[in-house]
mmCIF file of C-alpha atoms and ligand atoms in Angstrom:
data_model
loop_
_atom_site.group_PDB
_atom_site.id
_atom_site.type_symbol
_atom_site.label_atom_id
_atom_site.label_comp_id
_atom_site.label_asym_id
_atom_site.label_seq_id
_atom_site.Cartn_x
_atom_site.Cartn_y
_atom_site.Cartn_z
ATOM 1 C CA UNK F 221 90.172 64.814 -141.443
ATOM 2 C CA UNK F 222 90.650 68.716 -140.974
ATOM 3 C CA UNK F 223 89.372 69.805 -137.572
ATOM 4 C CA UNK F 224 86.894 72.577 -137.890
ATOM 5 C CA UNK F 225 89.048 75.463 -136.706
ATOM 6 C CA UNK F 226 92.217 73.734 -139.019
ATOM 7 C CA UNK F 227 89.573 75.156 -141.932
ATOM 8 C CA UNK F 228 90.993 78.032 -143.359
ATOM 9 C CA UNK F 229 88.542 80.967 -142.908
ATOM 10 C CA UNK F 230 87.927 84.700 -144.549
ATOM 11 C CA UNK F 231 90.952 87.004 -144.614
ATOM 12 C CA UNK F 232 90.197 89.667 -141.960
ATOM 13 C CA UNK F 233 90.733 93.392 -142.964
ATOM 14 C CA UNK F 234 91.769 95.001 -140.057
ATOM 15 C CA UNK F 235 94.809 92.581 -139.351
ATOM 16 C CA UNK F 236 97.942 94.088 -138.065
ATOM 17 C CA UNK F 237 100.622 94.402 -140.746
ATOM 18 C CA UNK F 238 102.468 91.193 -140.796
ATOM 19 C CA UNK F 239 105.724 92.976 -140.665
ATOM 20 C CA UNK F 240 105.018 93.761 -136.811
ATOM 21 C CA UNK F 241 105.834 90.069 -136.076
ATOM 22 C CA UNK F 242 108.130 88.996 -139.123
ATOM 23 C CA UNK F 243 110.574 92.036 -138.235
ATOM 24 C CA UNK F 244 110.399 91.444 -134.870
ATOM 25 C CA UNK F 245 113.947 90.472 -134.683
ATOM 26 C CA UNK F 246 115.077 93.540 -136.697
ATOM 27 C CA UNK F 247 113.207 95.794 -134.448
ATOM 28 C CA UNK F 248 115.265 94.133 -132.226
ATOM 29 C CA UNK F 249 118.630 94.703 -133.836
ATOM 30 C CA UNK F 250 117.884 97.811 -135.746
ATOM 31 C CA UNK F 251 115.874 99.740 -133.181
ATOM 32 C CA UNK F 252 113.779 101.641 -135.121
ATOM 33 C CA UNK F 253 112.995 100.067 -138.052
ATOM 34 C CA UNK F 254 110.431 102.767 -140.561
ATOM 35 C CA UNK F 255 110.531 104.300 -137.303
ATOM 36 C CA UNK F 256 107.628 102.049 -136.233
ATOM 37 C CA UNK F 257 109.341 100.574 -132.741
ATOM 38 C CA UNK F 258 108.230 103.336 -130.582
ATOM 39 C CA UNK F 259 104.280 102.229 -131.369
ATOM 40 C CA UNK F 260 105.005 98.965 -130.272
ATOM 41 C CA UNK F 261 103.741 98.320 -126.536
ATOM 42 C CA UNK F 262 106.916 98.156 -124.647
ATOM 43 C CA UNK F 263 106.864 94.364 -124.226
ATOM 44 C CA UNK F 264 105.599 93.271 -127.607
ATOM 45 C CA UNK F 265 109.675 92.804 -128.099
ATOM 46 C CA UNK F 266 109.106 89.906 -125.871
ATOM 47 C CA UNK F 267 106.348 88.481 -127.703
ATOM 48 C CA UNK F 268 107.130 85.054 -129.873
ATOM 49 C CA UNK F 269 107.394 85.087 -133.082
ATOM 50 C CA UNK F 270 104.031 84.477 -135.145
ATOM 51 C CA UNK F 271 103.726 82.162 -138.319
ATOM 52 C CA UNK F 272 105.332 84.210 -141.373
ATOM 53 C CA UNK F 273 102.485 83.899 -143.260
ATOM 54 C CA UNK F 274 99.662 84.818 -140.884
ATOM 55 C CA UNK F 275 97.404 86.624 -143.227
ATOM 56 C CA UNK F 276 96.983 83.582 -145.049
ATOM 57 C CA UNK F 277 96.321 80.994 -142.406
ATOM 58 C CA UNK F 278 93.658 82.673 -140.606
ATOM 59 C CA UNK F 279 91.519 80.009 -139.306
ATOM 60 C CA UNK F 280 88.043 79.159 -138.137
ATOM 61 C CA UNK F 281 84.542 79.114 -138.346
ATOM 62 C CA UNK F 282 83.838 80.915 -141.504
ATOM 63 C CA UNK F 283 80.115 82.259 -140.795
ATOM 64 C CA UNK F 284 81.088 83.954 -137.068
ATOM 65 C CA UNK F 285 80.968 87.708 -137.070
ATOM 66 C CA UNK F 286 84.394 88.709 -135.417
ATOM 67 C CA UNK F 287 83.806 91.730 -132.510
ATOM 68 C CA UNK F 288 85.468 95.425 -133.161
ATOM 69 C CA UNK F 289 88.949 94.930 -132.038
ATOM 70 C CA UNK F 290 88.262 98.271 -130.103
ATOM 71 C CA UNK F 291 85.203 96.530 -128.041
ATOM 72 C CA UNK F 292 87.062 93.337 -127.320
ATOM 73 C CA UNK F 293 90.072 95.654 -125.879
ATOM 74 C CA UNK F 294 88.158 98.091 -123.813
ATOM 75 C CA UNK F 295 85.479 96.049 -122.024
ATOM 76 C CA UNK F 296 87.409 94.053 -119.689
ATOM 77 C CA UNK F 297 86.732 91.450 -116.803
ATOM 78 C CA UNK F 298 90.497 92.047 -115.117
ATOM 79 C CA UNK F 299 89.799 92.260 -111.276
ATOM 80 C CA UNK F 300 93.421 92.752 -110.393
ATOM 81 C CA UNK F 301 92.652 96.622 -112.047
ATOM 82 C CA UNK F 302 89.211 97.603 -111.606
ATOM 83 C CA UNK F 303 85.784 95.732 -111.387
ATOM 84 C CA UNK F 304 84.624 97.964 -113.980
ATOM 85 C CA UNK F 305 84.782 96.863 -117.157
ATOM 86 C CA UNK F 306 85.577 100.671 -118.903
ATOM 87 C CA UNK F 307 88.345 101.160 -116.297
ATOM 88 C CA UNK F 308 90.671 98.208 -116.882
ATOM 89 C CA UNK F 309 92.365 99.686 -120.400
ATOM 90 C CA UNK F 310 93.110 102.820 -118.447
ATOM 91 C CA UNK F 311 94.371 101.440 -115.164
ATOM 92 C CA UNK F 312 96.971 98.918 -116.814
ATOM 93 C CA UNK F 313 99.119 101.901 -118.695
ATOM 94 C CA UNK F 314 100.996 102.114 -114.836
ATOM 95 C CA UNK F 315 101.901 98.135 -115.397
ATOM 96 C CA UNK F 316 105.411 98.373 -116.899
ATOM 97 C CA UNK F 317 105.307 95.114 -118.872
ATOM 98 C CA UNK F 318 108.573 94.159 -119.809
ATOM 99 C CA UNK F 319 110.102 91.129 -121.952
ATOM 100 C CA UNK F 320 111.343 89.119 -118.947
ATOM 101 C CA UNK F 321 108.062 87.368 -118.343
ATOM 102 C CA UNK F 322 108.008 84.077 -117.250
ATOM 103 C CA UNK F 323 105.742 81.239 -116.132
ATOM 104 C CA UNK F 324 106.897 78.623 -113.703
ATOM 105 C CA UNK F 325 105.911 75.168 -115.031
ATOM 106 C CA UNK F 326 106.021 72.816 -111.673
ATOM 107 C CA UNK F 327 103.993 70.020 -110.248
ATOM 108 C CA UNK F 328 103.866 66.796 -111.177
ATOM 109 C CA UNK F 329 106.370 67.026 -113.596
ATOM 110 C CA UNK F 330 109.915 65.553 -114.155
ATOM 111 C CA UNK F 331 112.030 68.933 -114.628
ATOM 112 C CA UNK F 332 109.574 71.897 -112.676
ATOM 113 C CA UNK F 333 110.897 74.969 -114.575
ATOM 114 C CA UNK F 334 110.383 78.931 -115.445
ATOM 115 C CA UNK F 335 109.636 79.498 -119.111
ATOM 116 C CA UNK F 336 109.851 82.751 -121.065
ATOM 117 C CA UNK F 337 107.025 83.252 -123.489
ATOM 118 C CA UNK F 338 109.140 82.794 -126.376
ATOM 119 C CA UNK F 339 110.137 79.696 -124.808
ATOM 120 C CA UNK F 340 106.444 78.374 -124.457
ATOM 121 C CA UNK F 341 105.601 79.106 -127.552
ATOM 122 C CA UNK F 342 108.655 77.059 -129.284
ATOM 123 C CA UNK F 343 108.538 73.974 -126.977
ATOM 124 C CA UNK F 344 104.380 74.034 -128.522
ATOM 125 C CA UNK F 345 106.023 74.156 -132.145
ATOM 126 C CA UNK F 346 104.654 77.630 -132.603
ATOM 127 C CA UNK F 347 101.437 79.754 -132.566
ATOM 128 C CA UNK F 348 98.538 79.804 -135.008
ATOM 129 C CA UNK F 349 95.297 81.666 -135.157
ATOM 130 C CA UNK F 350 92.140 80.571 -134.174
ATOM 131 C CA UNK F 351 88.516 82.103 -134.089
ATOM 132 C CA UNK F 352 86.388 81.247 -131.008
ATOM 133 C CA UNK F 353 83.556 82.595 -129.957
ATOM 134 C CA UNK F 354 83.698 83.811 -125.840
ATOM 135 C CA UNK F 355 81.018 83.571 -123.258
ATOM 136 C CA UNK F 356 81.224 85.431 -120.101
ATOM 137 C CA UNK F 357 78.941 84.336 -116.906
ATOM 138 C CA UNK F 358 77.480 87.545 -117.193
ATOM 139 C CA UNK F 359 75.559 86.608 -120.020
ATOM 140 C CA UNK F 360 77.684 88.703 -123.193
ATOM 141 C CA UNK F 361 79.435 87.443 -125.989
ATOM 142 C CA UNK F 362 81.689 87.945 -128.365
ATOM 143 C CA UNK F 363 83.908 86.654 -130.894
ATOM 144 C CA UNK F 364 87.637 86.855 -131.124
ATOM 145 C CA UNK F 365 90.400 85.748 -133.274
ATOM 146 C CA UNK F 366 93.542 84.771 -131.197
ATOM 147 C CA UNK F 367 96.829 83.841 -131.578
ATOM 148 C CA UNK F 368 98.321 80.631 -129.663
ATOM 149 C CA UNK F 369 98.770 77.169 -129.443
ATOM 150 C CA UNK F 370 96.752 74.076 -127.884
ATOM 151 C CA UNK F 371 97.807 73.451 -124.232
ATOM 152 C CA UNK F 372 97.787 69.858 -124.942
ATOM 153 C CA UNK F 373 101.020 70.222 -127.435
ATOM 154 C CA UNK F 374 102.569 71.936 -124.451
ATOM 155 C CA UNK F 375 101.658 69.159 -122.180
ATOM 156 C CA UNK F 376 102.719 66.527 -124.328
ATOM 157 C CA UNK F 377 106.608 68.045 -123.939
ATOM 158 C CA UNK F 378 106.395 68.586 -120.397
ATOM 159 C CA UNK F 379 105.104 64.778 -120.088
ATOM 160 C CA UNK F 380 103.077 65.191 -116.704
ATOM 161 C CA UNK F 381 103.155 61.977 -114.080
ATOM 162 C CA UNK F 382 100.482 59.583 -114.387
ATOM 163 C CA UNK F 383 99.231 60.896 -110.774
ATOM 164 C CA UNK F 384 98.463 64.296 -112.253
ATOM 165 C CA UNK F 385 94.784 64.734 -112.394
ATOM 166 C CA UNK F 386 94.178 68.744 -112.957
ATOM 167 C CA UNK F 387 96.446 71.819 -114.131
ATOM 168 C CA UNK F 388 96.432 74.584 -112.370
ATOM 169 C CA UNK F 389 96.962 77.860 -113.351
ATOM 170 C CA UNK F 390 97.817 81.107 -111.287
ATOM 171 C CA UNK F 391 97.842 85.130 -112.303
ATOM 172 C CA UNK F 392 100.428 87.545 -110.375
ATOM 173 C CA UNK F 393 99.267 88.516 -107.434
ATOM 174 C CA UNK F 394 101.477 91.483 -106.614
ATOM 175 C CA UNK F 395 99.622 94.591 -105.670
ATOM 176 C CA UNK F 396 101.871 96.729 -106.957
ATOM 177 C CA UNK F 397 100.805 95.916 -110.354
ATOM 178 C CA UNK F 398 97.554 94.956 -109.670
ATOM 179 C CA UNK F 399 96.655 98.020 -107.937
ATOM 180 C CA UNK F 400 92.988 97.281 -106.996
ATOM 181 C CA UNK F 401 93.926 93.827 -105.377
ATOM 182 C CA UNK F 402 94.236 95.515 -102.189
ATOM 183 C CA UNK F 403 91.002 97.421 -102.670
ATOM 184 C CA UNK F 404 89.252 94.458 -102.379
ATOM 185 C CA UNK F 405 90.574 92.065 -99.258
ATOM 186 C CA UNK F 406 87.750 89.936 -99.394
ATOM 187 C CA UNK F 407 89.203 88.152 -102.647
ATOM 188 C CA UNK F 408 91.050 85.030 -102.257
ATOM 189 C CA UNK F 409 94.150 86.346 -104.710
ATOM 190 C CA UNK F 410 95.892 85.518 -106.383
ATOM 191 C CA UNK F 411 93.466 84.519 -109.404
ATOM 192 C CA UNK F 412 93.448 81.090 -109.842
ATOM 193 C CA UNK F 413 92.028 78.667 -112.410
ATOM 194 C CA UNK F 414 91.999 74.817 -113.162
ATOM 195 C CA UNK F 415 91.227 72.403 -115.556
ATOM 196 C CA UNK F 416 91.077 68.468 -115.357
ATOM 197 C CA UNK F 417 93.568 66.817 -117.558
ATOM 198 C CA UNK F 418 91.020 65.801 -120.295
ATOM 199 C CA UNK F 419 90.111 69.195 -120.587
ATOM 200 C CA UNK F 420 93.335 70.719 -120.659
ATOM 201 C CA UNK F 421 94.328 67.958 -122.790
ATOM 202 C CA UNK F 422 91.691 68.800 -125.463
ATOM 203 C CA UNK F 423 92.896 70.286 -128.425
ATOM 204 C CA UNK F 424 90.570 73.566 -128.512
ATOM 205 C CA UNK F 425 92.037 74.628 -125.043
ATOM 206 C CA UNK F 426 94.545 77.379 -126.033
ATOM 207 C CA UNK F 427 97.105 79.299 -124.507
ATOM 208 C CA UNK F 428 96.868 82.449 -126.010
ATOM 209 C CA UNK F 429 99.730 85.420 -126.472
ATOM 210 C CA UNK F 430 97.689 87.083 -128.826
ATOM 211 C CA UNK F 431 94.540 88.437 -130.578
ATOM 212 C CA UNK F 432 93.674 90.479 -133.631
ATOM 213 C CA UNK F 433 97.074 89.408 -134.823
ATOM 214 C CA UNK F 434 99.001 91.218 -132.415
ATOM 215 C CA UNK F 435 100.160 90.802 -128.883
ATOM 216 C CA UNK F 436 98.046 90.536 -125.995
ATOM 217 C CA UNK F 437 97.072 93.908 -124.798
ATOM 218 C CA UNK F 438 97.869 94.288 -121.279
ATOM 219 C CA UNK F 439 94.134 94.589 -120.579
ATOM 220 C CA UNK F 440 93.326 91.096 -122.125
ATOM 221 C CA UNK F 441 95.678 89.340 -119.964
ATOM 222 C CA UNK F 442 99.310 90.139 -121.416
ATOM 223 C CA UNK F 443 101.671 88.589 -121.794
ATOM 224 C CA UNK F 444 99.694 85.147 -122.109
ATOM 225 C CA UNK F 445 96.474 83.486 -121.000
ATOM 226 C CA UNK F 446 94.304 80.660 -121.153
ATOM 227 C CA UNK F 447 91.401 80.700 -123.482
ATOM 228 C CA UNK F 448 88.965 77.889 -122.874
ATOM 229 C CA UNK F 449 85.753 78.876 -125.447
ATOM 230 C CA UNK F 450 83.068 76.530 -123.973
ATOM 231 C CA UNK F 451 83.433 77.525 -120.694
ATOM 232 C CA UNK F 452 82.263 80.963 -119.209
ATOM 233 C CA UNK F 453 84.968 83.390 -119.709
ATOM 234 C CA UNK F 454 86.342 83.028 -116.171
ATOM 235 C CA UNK F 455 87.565 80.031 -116.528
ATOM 236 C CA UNK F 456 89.979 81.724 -119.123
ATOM 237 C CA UNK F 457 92.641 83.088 -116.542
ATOM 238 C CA UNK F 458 94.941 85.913 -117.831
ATOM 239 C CA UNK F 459 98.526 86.869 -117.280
ATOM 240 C CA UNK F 460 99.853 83.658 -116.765
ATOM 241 C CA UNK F 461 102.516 83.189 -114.118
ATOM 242 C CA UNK F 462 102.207 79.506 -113.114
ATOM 243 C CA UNK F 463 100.909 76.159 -114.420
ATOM 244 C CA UNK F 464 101.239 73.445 -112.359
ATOM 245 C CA UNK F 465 100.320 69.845 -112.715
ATOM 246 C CA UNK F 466 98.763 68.472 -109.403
ATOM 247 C CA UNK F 467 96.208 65.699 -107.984
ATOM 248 C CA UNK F 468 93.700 67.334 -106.281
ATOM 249 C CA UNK F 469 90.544 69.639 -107.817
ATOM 250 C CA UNK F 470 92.139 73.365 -107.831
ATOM 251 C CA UNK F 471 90.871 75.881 -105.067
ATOM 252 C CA UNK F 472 89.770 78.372 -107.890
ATOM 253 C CA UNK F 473 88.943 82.316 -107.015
ATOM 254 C CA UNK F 474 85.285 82.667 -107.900
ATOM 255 C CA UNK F 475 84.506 79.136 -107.083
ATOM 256 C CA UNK F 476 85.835 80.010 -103.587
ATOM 257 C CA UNK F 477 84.316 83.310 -103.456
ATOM 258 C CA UNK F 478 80.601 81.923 -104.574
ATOM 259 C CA UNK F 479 80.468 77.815 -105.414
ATOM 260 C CA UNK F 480 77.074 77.761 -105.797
ATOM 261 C CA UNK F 481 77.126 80.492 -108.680
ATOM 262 C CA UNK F 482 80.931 79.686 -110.055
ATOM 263 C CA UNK F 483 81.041 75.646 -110.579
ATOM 264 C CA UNK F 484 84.643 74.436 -111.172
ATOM 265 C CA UNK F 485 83.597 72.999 -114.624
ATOM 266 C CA UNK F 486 81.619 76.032 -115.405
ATOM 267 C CA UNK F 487 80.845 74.620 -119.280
ATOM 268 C CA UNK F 488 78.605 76.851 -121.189
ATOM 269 C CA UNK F 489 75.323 75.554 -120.245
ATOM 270 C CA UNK F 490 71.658 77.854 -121.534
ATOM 271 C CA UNK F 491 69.583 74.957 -119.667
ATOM 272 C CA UNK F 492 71.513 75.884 -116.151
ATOM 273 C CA UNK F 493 70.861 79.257 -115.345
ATOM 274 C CA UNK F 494 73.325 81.323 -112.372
ATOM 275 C CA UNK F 495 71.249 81.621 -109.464
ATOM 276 C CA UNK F 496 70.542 85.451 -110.356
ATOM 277 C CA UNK F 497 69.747 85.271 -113.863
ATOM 278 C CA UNK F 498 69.103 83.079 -116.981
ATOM 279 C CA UNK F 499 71.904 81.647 -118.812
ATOM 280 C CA UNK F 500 69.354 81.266 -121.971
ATOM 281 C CA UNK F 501 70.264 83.420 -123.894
ATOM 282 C CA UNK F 502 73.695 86.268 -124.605
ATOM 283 C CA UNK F 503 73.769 89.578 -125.517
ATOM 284 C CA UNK F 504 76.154 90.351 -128.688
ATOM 285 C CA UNK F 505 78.708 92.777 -127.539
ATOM 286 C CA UNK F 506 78.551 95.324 -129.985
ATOM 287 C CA UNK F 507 78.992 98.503 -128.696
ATOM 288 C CA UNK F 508 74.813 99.838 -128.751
ATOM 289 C CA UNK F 509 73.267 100.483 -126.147
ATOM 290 C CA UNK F 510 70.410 97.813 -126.875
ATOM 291 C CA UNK F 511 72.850 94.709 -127.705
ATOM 292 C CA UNK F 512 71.128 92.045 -129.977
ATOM 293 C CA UNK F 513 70.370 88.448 -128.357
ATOM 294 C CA UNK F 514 70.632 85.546 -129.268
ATOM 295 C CA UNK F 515 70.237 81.897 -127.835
ATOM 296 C CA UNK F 516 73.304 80.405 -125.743
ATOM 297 C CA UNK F 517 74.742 77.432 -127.490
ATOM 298 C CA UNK F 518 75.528 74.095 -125.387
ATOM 299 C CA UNK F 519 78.983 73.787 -124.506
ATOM 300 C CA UNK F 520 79.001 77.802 -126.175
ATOM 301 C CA UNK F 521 78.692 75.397 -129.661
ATOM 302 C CA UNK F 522 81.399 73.340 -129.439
ATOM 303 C CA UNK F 523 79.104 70.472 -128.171
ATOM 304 C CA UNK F 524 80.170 68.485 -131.231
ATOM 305 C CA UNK F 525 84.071 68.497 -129.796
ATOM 306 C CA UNK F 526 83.772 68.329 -126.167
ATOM 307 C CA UNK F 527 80.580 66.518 -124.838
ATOM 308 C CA UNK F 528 82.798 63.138 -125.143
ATOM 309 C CA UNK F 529 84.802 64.629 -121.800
ATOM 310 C CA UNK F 530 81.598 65.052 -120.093
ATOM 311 C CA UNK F 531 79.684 61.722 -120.409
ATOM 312 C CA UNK F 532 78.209 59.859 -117.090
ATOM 313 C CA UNK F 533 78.770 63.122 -115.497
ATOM 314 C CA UNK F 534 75.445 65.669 -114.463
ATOM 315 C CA UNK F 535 76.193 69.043 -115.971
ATOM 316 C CA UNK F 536 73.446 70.227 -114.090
ATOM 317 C CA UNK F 537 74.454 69.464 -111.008
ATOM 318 C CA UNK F 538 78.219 69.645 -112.244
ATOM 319 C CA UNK F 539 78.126 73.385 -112.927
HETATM 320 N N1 MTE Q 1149 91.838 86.581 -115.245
HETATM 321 C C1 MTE Q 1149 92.296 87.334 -114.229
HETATM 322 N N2 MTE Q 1149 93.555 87.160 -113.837
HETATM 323 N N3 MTE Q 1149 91.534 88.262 -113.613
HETATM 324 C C2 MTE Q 1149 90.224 88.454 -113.959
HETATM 325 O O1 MTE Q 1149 89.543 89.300 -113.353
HETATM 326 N N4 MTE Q 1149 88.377 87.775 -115.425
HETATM 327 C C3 MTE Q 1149 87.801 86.636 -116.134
HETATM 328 C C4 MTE Q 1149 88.745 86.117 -117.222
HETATM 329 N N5 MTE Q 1149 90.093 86.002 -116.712
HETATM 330 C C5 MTE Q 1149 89.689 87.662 -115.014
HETATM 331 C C6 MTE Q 1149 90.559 86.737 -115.672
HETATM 332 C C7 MTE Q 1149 86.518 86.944 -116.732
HETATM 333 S S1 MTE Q 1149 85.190 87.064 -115.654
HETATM 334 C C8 MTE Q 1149 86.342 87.089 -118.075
HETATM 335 S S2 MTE Q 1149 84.791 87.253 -118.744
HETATM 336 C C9 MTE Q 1149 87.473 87.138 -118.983
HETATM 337 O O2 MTE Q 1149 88.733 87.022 -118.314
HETATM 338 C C10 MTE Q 1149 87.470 88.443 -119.743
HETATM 339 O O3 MTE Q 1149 88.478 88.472 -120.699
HETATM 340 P P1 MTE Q 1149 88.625 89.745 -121.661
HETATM 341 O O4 MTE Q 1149 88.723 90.961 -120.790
HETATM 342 O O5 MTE Q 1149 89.833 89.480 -122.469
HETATM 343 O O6 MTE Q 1149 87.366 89.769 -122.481
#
């Protein structure tokens, strides 16, 4: 039986022409194919190729509202650049992004190795899109349609040992790109993330190099990211430099920085509120200046897929 987000879903408008990704390999030889290369971010060269019929096999929950591209790429959590959310998009046009990305796959693993993107992407047997809705601690929401593929397809190449019991995942920490990293000392960079193996196992965890049918914009965590929907948007590191497989429970950034407000699991959760405000209910990111509410979901409403991982264990007291 066909997962929910296997359903196929609405056609979206305001999707990118397919021919940025299809003729990514003639932009490649021909340069400047209908002149279009220069509008290209200078590192979308780099980015995989997407399914050739993308349009068609856009996926998901057919009755979620997708967010304005232009509000999902300009109100940004992305410490490494700014703490403030308007500042990010303009602070990351100094971070020269080039195509020779990679992510260093180590751990407990047979053959530790650094992947390109391209390379990810292939050894998961491609990308496809998926609709998810996104919860940040902060208590807004949105919706987004990404491009990826499930971590566990990844994992299930890289065959982990049996004594690996968590992935963890780091950003880059060098200040040079992120140039607000050494404004703020206090931070235990670089950003770091984890996930148990069930969870990173589970099929709705994605690695992401993509949203709104194009690349990543730098200022949603280019080249590629994690994108874990039922847990509060931190958990969903960006600019992925290193996964590694190991025994023990990550040390993660915020969860060092505050544990009693930033849990490891950190599952959507509107019965657990953050020790400075009610997790209840989420404000609809929409661009007004009086958002509309709405209740928070369990598990951000994927309750259905993921509560399985979570039995004999107190959420509660497991935030
Ligand atoms: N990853 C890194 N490396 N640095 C960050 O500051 N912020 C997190 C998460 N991943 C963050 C990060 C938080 S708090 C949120 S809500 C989401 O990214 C925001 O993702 P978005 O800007 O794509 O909406």
């Amino acid at each position: 039986m066909k997962k929910f987000w296997e359903i196929e879903g609405t056609k979206r408008e305001d999707i990118t022409p397919e021919f940025l990704f299809n003729h990514r390999r003639k932009f490649i030889q021909g340069g400047t194919l209908f002149g279009m290369a220069s509008l290209l971010p200078q590192w979308a060269m780099a980015a995989p190729k997407f399914p050739a019929k993308l349009n068609e096999k856009y996926k998901g929950e057919k009755d979620l509202a997708l967010t304005k591209e232009d509000l999902a790429t300009s109100y940004n959590n992305f410490y490494e650049f700014s703490l403030d959310k308007a500042e990010v998009k303009k602070k990351v046009e100094s971070w020269n992004l080039t195509e020779t990305w990679s992510v260093n796959v180590g751990g407990l693993i047979e053959k530790p190795k650094s992947h390109s993107v391209a390379d990810l992407c292939d050894l998961a047997g491609g990308v496809e899109e998926r609709i998810y809705r996104f919860r940040c601690v902060e208590g807004w929401s949105m919706v987004v349609p990404w491009t990826g593929f499930s971590l566990s397809k990844l994992i299930e190449k890289l065959a982990p040992k049996a004594t690996a019991k968590y992935v963890r995942f780091e950003t880059f920490g060098d200040k040079k790109i992120g140039t607000n990293i050494s404004n703020q000392p206090q931070y235990p960079w670089p950003y770091v993330e984890g996930l148990t193996m069930a969870e990173a196992m589970h099929p709705l965890t994605l690695v992401a190099v993509g949203m709104y049918g194009k690349p990543l914009p730098r200022q949603n965590g280019a080249p590629i990211r994690m994108i874990v929907p039922w847990k509060y948007g931190f958990k969903s590191i960006k600019s992925l430099v290193k996964i590694d497989f190991v025994d023990q429970q990550p040390k993660t950034l915020w969860n060092q920085l505050a544990p009693n407000e930033y849990g490891f699991y950190a599952n959507v959760n509107p019965k657990v509120d953050h020790p400075r405000w009610s997790q209840a209910s989420e404000r609809i990111l929409d661009g007004g200046f009086f958002p509309k509410k709405k209740p928070t979901l369990m598990f951000n409403g994927y309750e259905k897929e993921v509560a399985e991982i979570y039995k004999g264990l107190d959420l509660a007291k497991n935030y």
